[in-house]
Amino acid sequence: MAAGAQGAQFVDRVVLHVAAGNGGNGCASIHREKFKPLGGPDGANGGRGGDVTLVVDSNAASLLEYHRRPHRKAGNGKPGQGSHRTGANGDDVVLPVPDGTVVKAPDGEILADLVGEGTRFVIAKGGAGGLGNAALASAKRKAPGFALLGEPGDEADVVLELKSVADVALVGFPSAGKSSLIAALSAAKPKIADYPFTTLIPNLGVVSAGETTFTVADVPGLIEGASEGKGLGLEFLRHIERSSTLAHVLDCATLEPGRDPITDFETIEQELQAYDRVLGDRPLSDRPRIVVLNKIDVPDARELAEMVRPEFEKRGLRVFEVSAAAHEGLRELSFAMAEMVQDYRASLPAPEPTRLVIRPKEIGGVDFEIKSMGDNTFLITGAKPVRWLRQTDFTNEEAVGYLADRLARLGVETALADAGAVPGATVLIGTHDESIVFDWEPEVAAGEAAPGPRGTDRRLDGFR
């Protein structure tokens, strides 16, 4: 969301398109030195592709930079070279984001919740570099005439959403005086005017009361139906999910028909309960709240505040009569907020350093699957076969033969026969949308190196 008149400075939701770097190709090289005609393979591995990483930075205030430039790509790895010179790694791209940024997949799945200075999350991992022929040498293949290609880096579209990290959230109708209140309590300088939706972006202010320092968020005003997206509702509600304390700012001087502090309070409460997102195990409707009866510098407003105060106190709520304009009652209010924030902080477990959580993929299971497509056609899927395809240089016969050997050792040849494939079968390896087609000829031996000039494979003589 790029917000209205102040949208040039603040964006709290963007779609980011990222691409990690591709791995560099391995090198196929033979060591050449005078009087040493058989120096052996010395082709090195390619460098890895760069990662795209998000990192929480206190100097980042919004997601504006990614609204302007939503496409980001890391550097590719360099190819390996002879004389065992490994290719350089691609440059990583590190993207600073504000504290409180949530990373989501396009379908809404939450991938990461970035809270705390320095918290990092890799959203696109660079591809591995291809092995050079020095790494591929074995007792049966002493001088490979091929190398593996680098793997492509990850590509992803992610949604970044910013949720304000504030201790106290000021909630209330538009023009209830929230912006004036935060300006009076702190050094924040929000835009203030006497018309609805003055506040189009969240404003954060730092307040000190005694020995307690806390943050207060003034965010776009609520109206009836906000939980269903009416007005600026959803943009607002997202920013109070993290707050530990809610302060209802009620306008005691409004002249709008059908409005009064009690009605306004009940309407806002209904919207909070309808939204009821969860911060840990604490939904919005369960969080401690106080009532702030604002604008008592107006005579009629002061009288109204005194009339409605007993009703709120009957509901067990602490009530404060204040005037942001005249700075009346603010000291008592700030100390009450500080007390509630301190109580919440005391209830939290001892803080621990931010940890990187690694969720390894499940180990085990099948390495590949074979599906009959009918008419002697079979589709092979699986992480290993697809990865090996990406690493294979199909312009090099020896590389193709090496792929056949790897697939045979994996058990693909046997599995095809068990699935009913007959000689000449069409075999697709990959996915339904992207695959490479082979003709299966089981009489061609596989599973061991076939001697021959470098870069060739005698098993493929009949298929050239």
Coordinates of C-alpha atoms in Angstrom, one line a residue:
M1 CA 0.0 0.0 0.0
A2 CA 1.3 3.4 -1.0
A3 CA -0.6 5.8 1.2
G4 CA -2.2 8.9 -0.2
A5 CA -0.6 12.3 0.2
Q6 CA 2.2 10.8 2.2
G7 CA 2.6 7.8 0.0
A8 CA 5.9 9.2 -1.3
Q9 CA 7.4 8.3 2.0
F10 CA 5.6 5.2 3.2
V11 CA 4.6 1.9 1.7
D12 CA 3.6 -1.1 3.8
R13 CA 2.8 -3.8 1.3
V14 CA 4.7 -4.8 -1.9
V15 CA 5.1 -7.8 -4.2
L16 CA 8.8 -8.5 -4.7
H17 CA 10.1 -10.5 -7.6
V18 CA 13.5 -12.0 -6.8
A19 CA 16.0 -14.2 -8.7
A20 CA 19.1 -15.8 -7.1
G21 CA 22.2 -16.1 -9.2
N22 CA 23.0 -19.2 -11.3
G23 CA 25.9 -21.4 -10.4
G24 CA 29.0 -21.2 -12.7
N25 CA 29.8 -24.1 -15.0
G26 CA 32.6 -26.5 -14.1
C27 CA 35.7 -26.6 -16.3
A28 CA 36.9 -29.5 -18.4
S29 CA 40.7 -29.1 -18.6
I30 CA 43.8 -31.3 -18.8
H31 CA 47.0 -30.2 -17.2
R32 CA 49.6 -29.4 -19.9
E33 CA 53.2 -29.1 -19.1
K34 CA 56.4 -29.8 -21.0
F35 CA 57.5 -33.4 -20.7
K36 CA 54.2 -34.2 -18.9
P37 CA 51.8 -35.2 -21.6
L38 CA 49.5 -36.9 -19.1
G39 CA 49.2 -34.3 -16.5
G40 CA 45.7 -35.3 -15.5
P41 CA 42.4 -33.3 -15.2
D42 CA 42.7 -29.9 -13.6
G43 CA 39.4 -28.3 -14.4
A44 CA 37.9 -26.6 -11.3
N45 CA 34.4 -26.1 -10.0
G46 CA 32.2 -23.2 -10.9
G47 CA 31.3 -20.6 -8.2
R48 CA 27.9 -20.6 -6.5
G49 CA 25.2 -18.1 -7.4
G50 CA 24.4 -15.3 -5.1
D51 CA 21.6 -15.4 -2.6
V52 CA 18.8 -12.9 -2.1
T53 CA 18.4 -12.2 1.6
L54 CA 16.1 -10.0 3.7
V55 CA 17.6 -8.4 6.8
V56 CA 15.9 -6.3 9.5
D57 CA 17.5 -2.8 9.5
S58 CA 16.4 -0.1 12.0
N59 CA 17.2 2.5 9.4
A60 CA 14.5 1.2 7.0
A61 CA 11.2 2.9 7.7
S62 CA 9.0 1.5 4.9
L63 CA 9.0 -0.8 1.9
L64 CA 9.0 2.2 -0.6
E65 CA 12.2 1.1 -2.2
Y66 CA 10.7 -2.2 -3.3
H67 CA 7.5 -0.5 -4.5
R68 CA 9.7 1.5 -6.9
R69 CA 12.0 -1.4 -7.8
P70 CA 10.2 -4.7 -7.3
H71 CA 12.7 -6.8 -9.3
R72 CA 15.9 -7.9 -7.7
K73 CA 18.5 -10.4 -9.0
A74 CA 21.7 -11.7 -7.4
G75 CA 25.0 -12.2 -9.3
N76 CA 25.8 -15.4 -11.2
G77 CA 28.8 -17.6 -10.2
K78 CA 31.8 -17.5 -12.5
P79 CA 32.8 -20.6 -14.4
G80 CA 35.8 -22.7 -13.1
Q81 CA 39.1 -22.6 -14.9
G82 CA 42.1 -24.8 -15.6
S83 CA 44.9 -25.2 -13.1
H84 CA 42.3 -25.9 -10.4
R85 CA 41.1 -22.2 -10.3
T86 CA 37.6 -22.3 -8.8
G87 CA 35.2 -19.8 -10.2
A88 CA 34.2 -16.8 -8.0
N89 CA 30.9 -16.8 -6.2
G90 CA 28.2 -14.5 -7.4
D91 CA 27.4 -11.4 -5.4
D92 CA 24.7 -11.8 -2.8
V93 CA 21.9 -9.2 -2.7
V94 CA 21.0 -8.1 0.8
L95 CA 17.7 -6.2 1.1
P96 CA 17.1 -4.2 4.3
V97 CA 13.5 -4.2 5.6
P98 CA 11.8 -2.6 8.6
D99 CA 11.4 -4.4 11.9
G100 CA 8.0 -6.2 11.8
T101 CA 8.1 -7.2 8.1
V102 CA 6.1 -10.4 7.3
V103 CA 7.1 -12.4 4.3
K104 CA 4.3 -14.3 2.6
A105 CA 3.9 -16.6 -0.5
P106 CA 1.5 -15.4 -3.1
D107 CA -1.1 -17.8 -1.8
G108 CA -0.9 -16.2 1.7
E109 CA 1.3 -18.7 3.4
I110 CA 3.6 -17.0 6.0
L111 CA 7.2 -17.8 5.2
A112 CA 8.9 -15.6 7.8
D113 CA 8.1 -13.0 10.5
L114 CA 11.1 -10.7 10.7
V115 CA 11.3 -9.1 14.1
G116 CA 14.5 -7.9 15.8
E117 CA 17.5 -6.0 14.4
G118 CA 19.7 -8.2 12.2
T119 CA 17.2 -11.0 11.7
R120 CA 17.8 -12.5 8.3
F121 CA 15.9 -14.7 5.9
V122 CA 17.1 -16.1 2.5
I123 CA 14.2 -15.8 0.1
A124 CA 16.1 -17.1 -3.0
K125 CA 19.1 -19.4 -2.8
G126 CA 21.8 -19.3 -5.4
G127 CA 22.5 -22.3 -7.6
A128 CA 25.4 -24.6 -6.9
G129 CA 28.4 -24.4 -9.1
G130 CA 29.0 -27.3 -11.5
L131 CA 31.8 -29.7 -10.8
G132 CA 34.9 -29.5 -12.9
N133 CA 36.5 -32.6 -14.4
A134 CA 39.1 -32.8 -11.7
A135 CA 36.3 -33.5 -9.2
L136 CA 34.7 -36.0 -11.6
A137 CA 37.8 -38.1 -12.0
S138 CA 37.6 -41.7 -10.7
A139 CA 39.4 -45.0 -11.1
K140 CA 37.3 -45.9 -14.1
R141 CA 37.2 -42.4 -15.6
K142 CA 40.7 -41.0 -15.0
A143 CA 40.5 -38.0 -17.3
P144 CA 36.9 -36.9 -17.9
G145 CA 36.4 -34.8 -21.0
F146 CA 33.4 -33.0 -19.6
A147 CA 32.3 -31.0 -16.6
L148 CA 28.9 -30.3 -15.0
L149 CA 26.9 -27.2 -15.6
G150 CA 26.0 -24.8 -12.8
E151 CA 22.5 -25.1 -11.4
P152 CA 20.0 -22.3 -11.8
G153 CA 19.2 -20.1 -8.8
D154 CA 15.8 -19.9 -7.2
E155 CA 13.2 -17.6 -8.5
A156 CA 10.3 -16.4 -6.4
D157 CA 7.5 -13.9 -6.0
V158 CA 6.9 -12.9 -2.4
V159 CA 4.6 -10.5 -0.6
L160 CA 6.2 -8.2 2.0
E161 CA 3.8 -6.7 4.6
L162 CA 4.9 -4.3 7.3
K163 CA 3.2 -4.5 10.7
S164 CA 4.2 -1.8 13.1
V165 CA 6.1 -2.8 16.1
A166 CA 4.6 -0.6 18.9
D167 CA 3.8 -1.2 22.5
V168 CA 0.6 0.9 22.6
A169 CA -1.8 1.3 19.7
L170 CA -4.2 4.3 19.6
V171 CA -7.5 3.2 18.2
G172 CA -10.5 5.3 17.3
F173 CA -12.6 7.0 14.7
P174 CA -11.1 9.3 12.2
S175 CA -10.5 12.8 13.6
A176 CA -10.8 11.5 17.2
G177 CA -7.5 13.3 18.0
K178 CA -5.1 10.4 17.8
S179 CA -2.5 12.3 15.8
S180 CA -2.7 15.3 18.1
L181 CA -2.3 13.0 21.1
I182 CA 0.8 11.2 19.8
A183 CA 2.3 14.6 18.9
A184 CA 1.7 15.8 22.4
L185 CA 3.0 12.7 24.1
S186 CA 6.1 12.3 22.0
A187 CA 8.3 14.1 19.5
A188 CA 6.4 12.7 16.5
K189 CA 5.1 15.2 14.0
P190 CA 2.2 13.6 12.2
K191 CA 0.0 15.5 9.7
I192 CA -2.9 17.0 11.7
A193 CA -6.1 18.5 10.3
D194 CA -9.8 18.6 11.1
Y195 CA -11.2 16.1 8.5
P196 CA -11.6 12.4 8.3
F197 CA -8.6 10.1 7.4
T198 CA -6.0 12.8 8.1
T199 CA -3.7 9.9 9.0
L200 CA -3.0 7.8 6.0
I201 CA 0.1 6.1 7.2
P202 CA 1.1 4.7 10.7
N203 CA 3.0 7.2 12.9
L204 CA 5.3 6.0 15.6
G205 CA 6.2 8.0 18.7
V206 CA 8.6 7.3 21.5
V207 CA 7.2 8.1 25.0
S208 CA 9.1 8.2 28.3
A209 CA 7.3 8.0 31.6
G210 CA 9.6 7.6 34.6
E211 CA 12.1 4.9 33.9
T212 CA 9.9 3.3 31.2
T213 CA 10.3 4.1 27.5
F214 CA 7.8 2.7 25.1
T215 CA 6.4 3.3 21.5
V216 CA 3.0 4.4 20.6
A217 CA 1.4 3.9 17.2
D218 CA -1.1 6.3 15.6
V219 CA -2.5 4.5 12.6
P220 CA -5.4 5.2 10.2
G221 CA -8.8 5.6 11.8
L222 CA -11.3 2.8 12.1
I223 CA -14.9 3.0 10.8
E224 CA -17.7 0.5 11.0
G225 CA -17.0 -2.3 8.6
A226 CA -13.2 -1.9 8.8
S227 CA -12.7 -5.6 9.5
E228 CA -14.3 -6.3 6.1
G229 CA -12.0 -3.9 4.4
K230 CA -14.2 -0.8 4.4
G231 CA -12.3 2.5 4.5
L232 CA -8.7 2.0 5.6
G233 CA -9.7 -0.8 7.9
L234 CA -7.5 -3.7 6.9
E235 CA -4.5 -1.4 6.3
F236 CA -5.0 -0.1 9.9
L237 CA -5.7 -3.4 11.7
R238 CA -2.5 -5.0 10.4
H239 CA -0.5 -2.4 12.3
I240 CA -1.9 -3.1 15.7
E241 CA -1.4 -6.9 15.7
R242 CA 1.9 -6.6 17.6
S243 CA 0.8 -4.0 20.1
S244 CA 0.5 -5.2 23.7
T245 CA -1.9 -2.5 24.9
L246 CA -4.8 -0.7 23.2
A247 CA -5.9 2.9 24.0
H248 CA -9.4 3.9 22.8
V249 CA -9.2 7.6 21.9
L250 CA -12.8 8.9 21.9
D251 CA -13.9 12.2 20.6
C252 CA -16.0 14.0 23.2
A253 CA -16.5 17.1 21.0
T254 CA -17.9 15.5 17.8
L255 CA -20.9 17.1 16.3
E256 CA -21.7 14.2 13.9
P257 CA -25.3 12.9 14.4
G258 CA -25.6 9.4 16.0
R259 CA -22.1 9.5 17.5
D260 CA -21.1 9.6 21.2
P261 CA -18.2 8.2 23.1
I262 CA -20.0 5.0 24.2
T263 CA -21.3 4.2 20.7
D264 CA -17.9 4.9 19.2
F265 CA -16.3 2.6 21.7
E266 CA -18.7 -0.3 21.0
T267 CA -18.3 0.1 17.3
I268 CA -14.5 -0.1 17.5
E269 CA -14.7 -3.1 19.9
Q270 CA -16.9 -4.9 17.4
E271 CA -14.4 -4.3 14.6
L272 CA -11.5 -5.5 16.8
Q273 CA -13.4 -8.7 17.7
A274 CA -14.3 -9.3 14.1
Y275 CA -10.7 -9.0 13.0
D276 CA -9.3 -10.8 16.1
R277 CA -5.9 -11.7 14.6
V278 CA -3.6 -13.4 17.1
L279 CA -0.3 -12.1 18.6
G280 CA 1.0 -15.3 20.0
D281 CA -1.9 -16.6 22.0
R282 CA -3.4 -13.1 22.6
P283 CA -6.2 -12.0 20.2
L284 CA -7.0 -8.3 19.9
S285 CA -10.2 -8.7 21.9
D286 CA -8.3 -10.0 24.9
R287 CA -5.6 -7.3 25.2
P288 CA -5.6 -4.8 28.0
R289 CA -7.1 -1.5 27.0
I290 CA -7.8 2.0 28.5
V291 CA -10.2 4.7 27.5
V292 CA -9.0 8.2 26.6
L293 CA -11.8 10.8 26.6
N294 CA -10.2 13.5 24.4
K295 CA -10.8 17.2 23.6
I296 CA -12.0 18.2 27.1
D297 CA -10.7 21.7 26.4
V298 CA -14.1 22.2 24.8
P299 CA -16.6 23.0 27.5
D300 CA -19.4 20.7 26.2
A301 CA -16.9 17.9 25.7
R302 CA -15.7 18.1 29.3
E303 CA -19.3 17.8 30.5
L304 CA -19.9 14.8 28.2
A305 CA -16.7 13.1 29.4
E306 CA -17.9 13.4 33.0
M307 CA -21.2 11.9 32.1
V308 CA -19.9 8.9 30.3
R309 CA -17.0 8.2 32.6
P310 CA -19.0 6.1 35.1
E311 CA -20.3 3.9 32.3
F312 CA -16.8 2.9 31.2
E313 CA -15.7 2.4 34.8
K314 CA -18.6 0.0 35.3
R315 CA -17.0 -2.1 32.6
G316 CA -13.8 -2.3 34.5
L317 CA -11.9 0.1 32.2
R318 CA -9.5 2.8 33.4
V319 CA -10.6 6.2 32.1
F320 CA -8.5 9.3 31.4
E321 CA -9.9 12.7 30.5
V322 CA -7.3 14.6 28.4
S323 CA -6.8 17.4 26.0
A324 CA -4.1 17.0 23.5
A325 CA -4.4 20.6 22.5
A326 CA -4.1 22.0 26.0
H327 CA -1.7 19.2 27.2
E328 CA -4.1 18.4 30.1
G329 CA -4.1 15.0 31.7
L330 CA -1.2 13.7 29.6
R331 CA 1.2 12.9 32.4
E332 CA -1.3 10.6 34.1
L333 CA -2.1 9.0 30.8
S334 CA 1.5 8.4 29.9
F335 CA 2.3 6.8 33.3
A336 CA -0.7 4.5 33.0
M337 CA 0.4 3.4 29.6
A338 CA 3.9 2.8 30.9
E339 CA 2.6 0.7 33.8
M340 CA 0.6 -1.5 31.4
V341 CA 3.5 -1.9 29.0
Q342 CA 5.8 -2.8 31.9
D343 CA 3.4 -5.4 33.2
Y344 CA 3.3 -7.0 29.7
R345 CA 7.1 -7.0 29.4
A346 CA 7.5 -8.6 32.8
S347 CA 5.2 -11.4 31.7
L348 CA 7.4 -12.3 28.8
P349 CA 10.1 -14.9 29.0
A350 CA 13.7 -13.8 29.2
P351 CA 14.8 -12.6 25.7
E352 CA 17.1 -14.8 23.7
P353 CA 19.3 -14.0 20.7
T354 CA 17.6 -14.3 17.4
R355 CA 18.2 -17.8 16.0
L356 CA 18.2 -18.9 12.4
V357 CA 15.6 -21.7 12.1
I358 CA 16.6 -24.3 9.5
R359 CA 13.9 -26.7 8.5
P360 CA 15.6 -29.5 6.6
K361 CA 13.6 -31.4 4.0
E362 CA 12.5 -34.9 4.8
I363 CA 15.2 -37.5 4.3
G364 CA 14.2 -40.8 2.8
G365 CA 11.4 -41.9 0.6
V366 CA 11.7 -42.5 -3.1
D367 CA 14.4 -40.8 -5.2
F368 CA 12.2 -40.8 -8.3
E369 CA 8.8 -41.9 -9.6
I370 CA 7.8 -43.3 -13.0
K371 CA 4.4 -42.7 -14.5
S372 CA 3.0 -44.4 -17.5
M373 CA 1.6 -41.9 -20.0
G374 CA 0.3 -44.6 -22.4
D375 CA 1.5 -45.6 -25.8
N376 CA 4.9 -46.8 -24.5
T377 CA 5.6 -43.4 -23.0
F378 CA 6.8 -42.8 -19.5
L379 CA 7.4 -39.7 -17.3
I380 CA 10.2 -39.8 -14.7
T381 CA 10.0 -37.2 -11.9
G382 CA 12.1 -36.6 -8.8
A383 CA 14.6 -34.2 -7.4
K384 CA 17.7 -36.1 -8.3
P385 CA 16.9 -36.8 -12.0
V386 CA 15.8 -33.3 -12.6
R387 CA 18.9 -31.8 -10.9
W388 CA 21.2 -34.1 -12.9
L389 CA 19.5 -33.0 -16.1
R390 CA 20.2 -29.4 -15.3
Q391 CA 23.9 -30.2 -14.8
T392 CA 24.3 -32.1 -18.1
D393 CA 25.9 -30.5 -21.2
F394 CA 24.0 -32.3 -23.9
T395 CA 26.5 -31.1 -26.6
N396 CA 29.0 -33.4 -25.0
E397 CA 28.5 -37.2 -25.5
E398 CA 30.6 -38.1 -22.5
A399 CA 28.5 -35.9 -20.3
V400 CA 25.3 -37.6 -21.7
G401 CA 26.9 -41.0 -21.0
Y402 CA 27.7 -39.9 -17.5
L403 CA 24.1 -38.9 -17.0
A404 CA 23.0 -42.4 -18.2
D405 CA 25.4 -44.0 -15.7
R406 CA 24.0 -41.9 -12.9
L407 CA 20.4 -42.8 -13.7
A408 CA 21.3 -46.5 -14.0
R409 CA 22.9 -46.5 -10.6
L410 CA 19.8 -44.8 -9.2
G411 CA 17.7 -47.7 -10.5
V412 CA 15.9 -46.0 -13.3
E413 CA 16.7 -48.6 -16.0
T414 CA 15.3 -51.4 -13.8
A415 CA 12.3 -49.4 -12.8
L416 CA 11.4 -48.7 -16.4
A417 CA 11.5 -52.4 -17.3
D418 CA 9.3 -53.1 -14.2
A419 CA 6.8 -50.4 -15.3
G420 CA 6.4 -52.2 -18.7
A421 CA 8.6 -50.2 -20.9
V422 CA 9.8 -51.9 -24.1
P423 CA 12.8 -51.0 -26.3
G424 CA 12.2 -47.8 -28.2
A425 CA 10.0 -46.3 -25.4
T426 CA 9.7 -42.6 -25.1
V427 CA 11.0 -41.4 -21.7
L428 CA 10.4 -37.9 -20.4
I429 CA 12.5 -36.7 -17.5
G430 CA 11.4 -33.6 -15.7
T431 CA 7.9 -32.2 -15.0
H432 CA 4.7 -32.2 -17.0
D433 CA 5.4 -28.6 -18.1
E434 CA 9.2 -28.9 -18.7
S435 CA 11.0 -32.1 -19.6
I436 CA 13.6 -33.6 -21.9
V437 CA 12.8 -36.6 -24.1
F438 CA 14.9 -39.7 -24.5
D439 CA 14.5 -42.9 -26.5
W440 CA 15.0 -45.9 -24.2
E441 CA 17.3 -48.6 -25.6
P442 CA 17.9 -51.2 -22.8
E443 CA 20.5 -53.1 -24.9
V444 CA 22.9 -50.1 -24.5
A445 CA 25.0 -50.8 -21.5
A446 CA 24.8 -48.3 -18.7
G447 CA 26.1 -48.0 -15.2
E448 CA 29.8 -47.9 -16.0
A449 CA 32.2 -45.7 -17.8
A450 CA 32.8 -46.5 -21.5
P451 CA 36.4 -45.9 -22.6
G452 CA 37.0 -43.7 -25.6
P453 CA 38.4 -40.3 -26.6
R454 CA 37.6 -37.5 -24.2
G455 CA 34.2 -35.9 -24.9
T456 CA 32.8 -39.0 -26.6
D457 CA 31.0 -42.2 -25.5
R458 CA 31.1 -45.3 -27.7
R459 CA 27.8 -46.4 -26.5
L460 CA 26.2 -43.5 -28.4
D461 CA 27.9 -44.3 -31.7
G462 CA 24.7 -45.7 -33.2
F463 CA 22.7 -42.6 -32.1
R464 CA 24.7 -39.8 -33.7

